[in-house]
Coordinates of C-alpha atoms in Angstrom, one line a residue:
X697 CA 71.6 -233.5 21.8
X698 CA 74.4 -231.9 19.7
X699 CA 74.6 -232.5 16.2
X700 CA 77.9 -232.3 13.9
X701 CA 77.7 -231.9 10.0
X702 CA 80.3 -232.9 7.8
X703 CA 80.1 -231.8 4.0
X704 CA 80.9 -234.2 1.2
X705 CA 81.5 -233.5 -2.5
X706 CA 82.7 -236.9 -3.8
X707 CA 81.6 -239.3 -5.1
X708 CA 77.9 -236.9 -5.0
X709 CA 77.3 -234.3 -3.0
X710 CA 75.5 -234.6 0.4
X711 CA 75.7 -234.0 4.3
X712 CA 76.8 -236.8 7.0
X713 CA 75.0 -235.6 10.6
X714 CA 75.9 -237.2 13.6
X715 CA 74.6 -237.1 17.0
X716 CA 77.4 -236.6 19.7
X717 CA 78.8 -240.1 20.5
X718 CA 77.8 -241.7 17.4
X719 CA 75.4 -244.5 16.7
X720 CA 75.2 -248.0 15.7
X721 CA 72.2 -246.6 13.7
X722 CA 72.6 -245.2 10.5
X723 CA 69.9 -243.8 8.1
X724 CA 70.4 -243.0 3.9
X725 CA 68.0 -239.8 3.5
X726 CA 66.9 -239.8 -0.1
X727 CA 64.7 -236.8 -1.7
X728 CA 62.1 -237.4 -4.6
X729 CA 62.4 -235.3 -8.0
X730 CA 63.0 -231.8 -6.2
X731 CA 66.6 -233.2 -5.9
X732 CA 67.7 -231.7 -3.5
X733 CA 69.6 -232.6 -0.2
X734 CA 67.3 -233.1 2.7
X735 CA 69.2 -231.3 5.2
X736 CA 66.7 -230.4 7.4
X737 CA 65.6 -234.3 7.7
X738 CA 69.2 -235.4 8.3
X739 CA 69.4 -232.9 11.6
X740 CA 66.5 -234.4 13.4
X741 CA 67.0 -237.8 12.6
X742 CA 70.5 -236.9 14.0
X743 CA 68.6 -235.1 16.8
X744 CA 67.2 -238.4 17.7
X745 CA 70.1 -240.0 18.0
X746 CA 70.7 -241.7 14.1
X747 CA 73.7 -241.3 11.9
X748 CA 72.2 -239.3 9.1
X749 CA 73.4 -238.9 5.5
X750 CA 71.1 -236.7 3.0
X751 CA 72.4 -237.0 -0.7
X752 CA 72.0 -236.3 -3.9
X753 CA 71.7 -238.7 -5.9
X754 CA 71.0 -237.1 -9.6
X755 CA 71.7 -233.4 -11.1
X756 CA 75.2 -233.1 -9.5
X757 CA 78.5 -233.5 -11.2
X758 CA 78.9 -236.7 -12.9
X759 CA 75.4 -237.4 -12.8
X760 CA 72.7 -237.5 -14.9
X761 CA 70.4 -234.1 -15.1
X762 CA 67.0 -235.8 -14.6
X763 CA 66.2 -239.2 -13.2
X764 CA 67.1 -241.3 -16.3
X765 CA 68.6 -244.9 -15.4
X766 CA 70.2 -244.0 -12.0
X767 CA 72.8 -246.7 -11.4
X768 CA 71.4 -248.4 -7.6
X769 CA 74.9 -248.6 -7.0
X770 CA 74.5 -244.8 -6.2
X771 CA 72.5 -246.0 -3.2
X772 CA 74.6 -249.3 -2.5
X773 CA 77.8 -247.3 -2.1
X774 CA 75.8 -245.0 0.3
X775 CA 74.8 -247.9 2.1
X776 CA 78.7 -248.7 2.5
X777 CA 79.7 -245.1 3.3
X778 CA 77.4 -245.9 6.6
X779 CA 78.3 -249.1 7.2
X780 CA 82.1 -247.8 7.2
X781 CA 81.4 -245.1 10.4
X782 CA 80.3 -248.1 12.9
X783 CA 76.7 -248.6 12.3
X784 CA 75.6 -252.1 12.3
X785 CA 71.9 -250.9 11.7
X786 CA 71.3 -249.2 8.4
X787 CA 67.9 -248.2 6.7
X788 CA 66.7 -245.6 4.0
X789 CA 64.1 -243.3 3.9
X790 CA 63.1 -242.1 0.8
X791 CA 60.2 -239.8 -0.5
X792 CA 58.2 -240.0 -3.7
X793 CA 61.1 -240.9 -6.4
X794 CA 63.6 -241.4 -3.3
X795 CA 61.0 -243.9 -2.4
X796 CA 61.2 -246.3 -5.5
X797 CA 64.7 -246.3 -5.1
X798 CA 64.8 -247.2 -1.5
X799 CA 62.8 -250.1 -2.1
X800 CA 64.5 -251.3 -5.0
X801 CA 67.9 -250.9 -3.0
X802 CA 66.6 -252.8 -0.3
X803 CA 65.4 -255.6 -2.5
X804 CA 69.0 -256.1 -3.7
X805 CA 71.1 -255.0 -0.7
X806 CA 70.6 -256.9 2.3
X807 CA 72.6 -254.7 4.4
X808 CA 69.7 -252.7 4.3
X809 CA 67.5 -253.3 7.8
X810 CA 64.9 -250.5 7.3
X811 CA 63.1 -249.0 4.5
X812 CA 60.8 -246.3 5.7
X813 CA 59.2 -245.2 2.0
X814 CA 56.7 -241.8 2.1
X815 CA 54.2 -241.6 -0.8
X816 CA 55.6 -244.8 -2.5
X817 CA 55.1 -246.2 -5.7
X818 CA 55.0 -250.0 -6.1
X819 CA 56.6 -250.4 -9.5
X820 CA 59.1 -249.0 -11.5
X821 CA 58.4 -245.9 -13.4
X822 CA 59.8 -244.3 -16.6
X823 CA 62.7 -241.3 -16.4
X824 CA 61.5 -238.7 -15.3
X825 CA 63.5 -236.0 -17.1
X826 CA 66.7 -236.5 -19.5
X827 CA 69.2 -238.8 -19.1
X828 CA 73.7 -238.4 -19.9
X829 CA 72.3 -237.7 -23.3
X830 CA 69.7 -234.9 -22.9
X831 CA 67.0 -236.7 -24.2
X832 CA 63.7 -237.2 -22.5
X833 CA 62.1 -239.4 -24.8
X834 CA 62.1 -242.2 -25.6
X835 CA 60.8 -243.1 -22.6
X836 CA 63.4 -244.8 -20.4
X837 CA 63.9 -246.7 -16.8
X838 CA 64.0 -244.4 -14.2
X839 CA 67.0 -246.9 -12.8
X840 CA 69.7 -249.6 -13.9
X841 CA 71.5 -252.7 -11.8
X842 CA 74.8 -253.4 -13.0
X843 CA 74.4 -251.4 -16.0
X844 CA 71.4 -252.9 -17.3
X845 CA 67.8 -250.6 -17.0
X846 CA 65.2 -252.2 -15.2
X847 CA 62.2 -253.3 -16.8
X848 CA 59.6 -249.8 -16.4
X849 CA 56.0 -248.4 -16.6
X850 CA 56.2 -246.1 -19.8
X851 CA 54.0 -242.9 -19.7
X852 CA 50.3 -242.5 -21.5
X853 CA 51.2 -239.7 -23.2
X854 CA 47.5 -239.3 -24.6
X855 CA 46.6 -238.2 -21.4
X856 CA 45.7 -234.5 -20.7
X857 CA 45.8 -232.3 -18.0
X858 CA 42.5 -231.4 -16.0
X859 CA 43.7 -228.2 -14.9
X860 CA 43.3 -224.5 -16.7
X861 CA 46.3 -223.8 -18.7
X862 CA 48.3 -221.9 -16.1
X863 CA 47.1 -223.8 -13.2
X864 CA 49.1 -226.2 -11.0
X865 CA 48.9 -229.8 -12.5
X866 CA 47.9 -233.1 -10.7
X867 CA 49.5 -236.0 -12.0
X868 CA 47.8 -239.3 -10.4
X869 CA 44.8 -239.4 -13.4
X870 CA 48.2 -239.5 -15.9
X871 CA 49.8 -242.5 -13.8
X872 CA 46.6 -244.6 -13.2
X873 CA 45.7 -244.2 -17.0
X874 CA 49.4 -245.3 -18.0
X875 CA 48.9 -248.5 -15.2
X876 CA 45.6 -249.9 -17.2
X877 CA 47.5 -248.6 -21.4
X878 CA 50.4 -250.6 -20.2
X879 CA 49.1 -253.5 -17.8
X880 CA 51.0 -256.1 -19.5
X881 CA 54.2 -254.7 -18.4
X882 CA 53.0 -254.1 -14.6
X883 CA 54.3 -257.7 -13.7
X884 CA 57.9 -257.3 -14.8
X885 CA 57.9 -253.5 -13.5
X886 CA 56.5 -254.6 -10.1
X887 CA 59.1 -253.9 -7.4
X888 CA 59.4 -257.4 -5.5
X889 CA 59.4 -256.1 -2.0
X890 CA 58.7 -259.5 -1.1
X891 CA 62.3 -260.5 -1.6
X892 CA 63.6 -258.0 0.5
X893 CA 65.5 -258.7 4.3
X894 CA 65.0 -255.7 5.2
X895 CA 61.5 -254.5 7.6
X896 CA 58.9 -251.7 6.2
X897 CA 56.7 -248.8 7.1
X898 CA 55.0 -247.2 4.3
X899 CA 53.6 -243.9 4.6
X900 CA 50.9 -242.6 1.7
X901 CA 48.1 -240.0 2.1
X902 CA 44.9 -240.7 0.4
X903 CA 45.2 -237.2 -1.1
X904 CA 47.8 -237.2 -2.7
X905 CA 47.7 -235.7 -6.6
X906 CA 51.2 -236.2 -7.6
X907 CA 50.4 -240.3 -8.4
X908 CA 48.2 -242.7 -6.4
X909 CA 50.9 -243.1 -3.6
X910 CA 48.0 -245.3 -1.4
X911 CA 46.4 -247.6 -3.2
X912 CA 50.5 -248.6 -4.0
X913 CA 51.3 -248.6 -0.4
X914 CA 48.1 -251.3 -0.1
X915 CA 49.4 -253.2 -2.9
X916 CA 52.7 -253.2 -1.1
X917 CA 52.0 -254.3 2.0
X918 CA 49.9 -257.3 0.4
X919 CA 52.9 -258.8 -1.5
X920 CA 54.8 -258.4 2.0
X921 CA 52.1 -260.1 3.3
X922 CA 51.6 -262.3 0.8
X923 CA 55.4 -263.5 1.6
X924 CA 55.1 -263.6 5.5
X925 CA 56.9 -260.7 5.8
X926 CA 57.0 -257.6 8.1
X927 CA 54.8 -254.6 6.9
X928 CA 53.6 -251.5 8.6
X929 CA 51.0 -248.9 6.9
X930 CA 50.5 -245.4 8.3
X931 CA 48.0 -243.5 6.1
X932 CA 45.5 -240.4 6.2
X933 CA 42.9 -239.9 3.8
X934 CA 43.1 -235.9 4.0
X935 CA 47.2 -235.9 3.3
X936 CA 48.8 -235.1 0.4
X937 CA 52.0 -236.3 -1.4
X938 CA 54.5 -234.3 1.2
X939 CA 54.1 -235.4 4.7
X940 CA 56.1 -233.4 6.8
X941 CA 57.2 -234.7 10.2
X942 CA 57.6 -233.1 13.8
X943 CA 60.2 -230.1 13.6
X944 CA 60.2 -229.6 9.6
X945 CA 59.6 -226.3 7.8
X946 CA 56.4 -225.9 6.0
X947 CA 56.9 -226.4 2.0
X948 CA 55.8 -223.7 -0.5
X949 CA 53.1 -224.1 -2.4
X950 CA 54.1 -225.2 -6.0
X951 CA 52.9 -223.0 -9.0
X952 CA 53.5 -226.1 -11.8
X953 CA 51.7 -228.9 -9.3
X954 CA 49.3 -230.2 -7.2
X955 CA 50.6 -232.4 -4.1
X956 CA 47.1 -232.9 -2.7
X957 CA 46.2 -232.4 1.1
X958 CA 46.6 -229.9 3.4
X959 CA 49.7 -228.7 5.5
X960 CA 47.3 -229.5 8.5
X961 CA 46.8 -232.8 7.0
X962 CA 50.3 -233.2 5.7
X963 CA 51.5 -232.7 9.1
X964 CA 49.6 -234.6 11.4
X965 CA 50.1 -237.6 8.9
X966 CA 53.8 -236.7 9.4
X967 CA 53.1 -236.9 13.3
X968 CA 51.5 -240.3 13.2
X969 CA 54.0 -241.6 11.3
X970 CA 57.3 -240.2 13.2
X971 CA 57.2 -242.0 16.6
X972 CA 57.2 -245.2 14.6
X973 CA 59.9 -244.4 12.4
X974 CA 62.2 -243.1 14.7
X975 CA 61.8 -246.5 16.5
X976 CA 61.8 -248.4 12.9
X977 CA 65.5 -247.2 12.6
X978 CA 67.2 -247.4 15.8
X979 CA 65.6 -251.0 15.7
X980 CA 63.6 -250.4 18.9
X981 CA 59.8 -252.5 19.1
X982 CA 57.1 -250.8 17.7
X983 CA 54.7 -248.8 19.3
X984 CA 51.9 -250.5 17.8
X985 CA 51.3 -253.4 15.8
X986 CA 51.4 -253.1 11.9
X987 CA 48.5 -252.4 10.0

């Protein structure tokens, strides 16, 4: 199947891929804190016959450097970009950060058909680098809705690395310590999936060392369950916090942290999970029952 690329530079800079003969399906591709535009992801979707557009959505012009009350109207007006080349079927996939913010859009756009989130989170965190300003701290929302921050999970910042100085970092200790410091605020900071029009698959990996992405796709999946609501939960304990999916590149080893898993791991999770949401997108019944 040929695939086209168009290049856009406003209002953020991204990549629309299309398959030849366009699609009534259309798919927001949304990277976690590397920030960058997910390229490779936008040509197979494309490849499977999706209209694909891969943004960025902080560090560009205009934007703020870090993630640091990101406007969900960034993802909203992406949303609309789609709906505006014929597709009457939209959904989001996100990763990591990219996955808080497609569930939050979806709980507030009900355009949105789809969310397919990979090593979620199931509340709202702090920033995670500076905002306009340039300041990191005091802690922050990592998002805003009509120019008001949401209510957030701050950061533990008693907590300590494990690791030698020097050594890649894992994160998920730091997150579950700030969950139990700041447990009062977990209720308001919850995202309310529940609320949401729009159908799910989760993807986590039990491995994962960046934060605890599993035991939030559980808790997920119960308040969609909780609600009557359509759920689907693909997991592997030996994965990591990058799943990679059928056709992707291999990602590098990071010197400053620890993702968890295996590529072995990381990629048959990413195996498991693609049939499904290929299908979850274009709208097409499932090839199994949901978890």
């Amino acid at each position: 199947m040929d695939v086209h690329e168009r290049e856009l530079d406003t209002p953020w800079e991204g990549v629309l891929t299309t398959s030849t003969g366009g699609s009534d399906a259309a798919v927001l591709i949304l990277a976690g804190s590397s920030g960058r535009v997910e390229r490779e992801r936008a040509r197979l979707l494309a490849g499977q016959g999706l209209t694909a557009l891969a943004m960025r959505w902080f560090g560009g012009p205009g934007q703020p450097p870090g993630i640091c009350e990101i406007p969900l109207e960034t993802f909203t007006d992406a949303v609309g970009l789609l709906r505006s080349t014929g597709a009457s079927r939209i959904g989001i996939l996100g990763v990591s950060k990219g996955a808080e913010a497609a569930l939050l859009t979806a709980v507030r756009d009900p355009r949105v058909d789809m969310v397919v989130a990979v090593s979620p989170t199931d509340s709202v965190w702090c920033n995670v680098g500076p905002g306009h300003d340039g300041r990191h701290h005091p802690y922050r929302s990592s998002w805003s809705w009509q120019g008001e921050p949401l209510p957030f999970l701050p950061m533990d910042d008693s907590w300590t690395p494990g690791s030698p100085e020097g050594e890649p970092v894992a994160f998920t200790g730091w997150y579950e310590l700030s969950r139990r410091t700041f447990g009062h605020l977990l209720p308001g900071a919850a995202i309310p999936v529940e609320r949401a029009r729009a159908g799910m698959l989760l993807v986590a990996g039990g491995d994962d060392k960046m934060w605890p992405s599993l035991p939030a796709a559980e808790r997920l999946a119960a308040r969609r369950r909780s609600a009557g609501a359509e759920v689907t939960v693909i997991s592997r304990a030996e994965a990591g916090h990058r799943p990679r999916f059928p056709g992707e590149s291999v990602l590098p080893a990071s010197r400053a942290h620890l993702h968890g898993g295996t590529p072995h791991a990381d990629a048959i999770l990413g195996a498991d999970a693609w049939p499904l949401i290929v299908a979850a997108l274009r709208g097409v019944p499932d090839a199994r029952p949901g978890d």
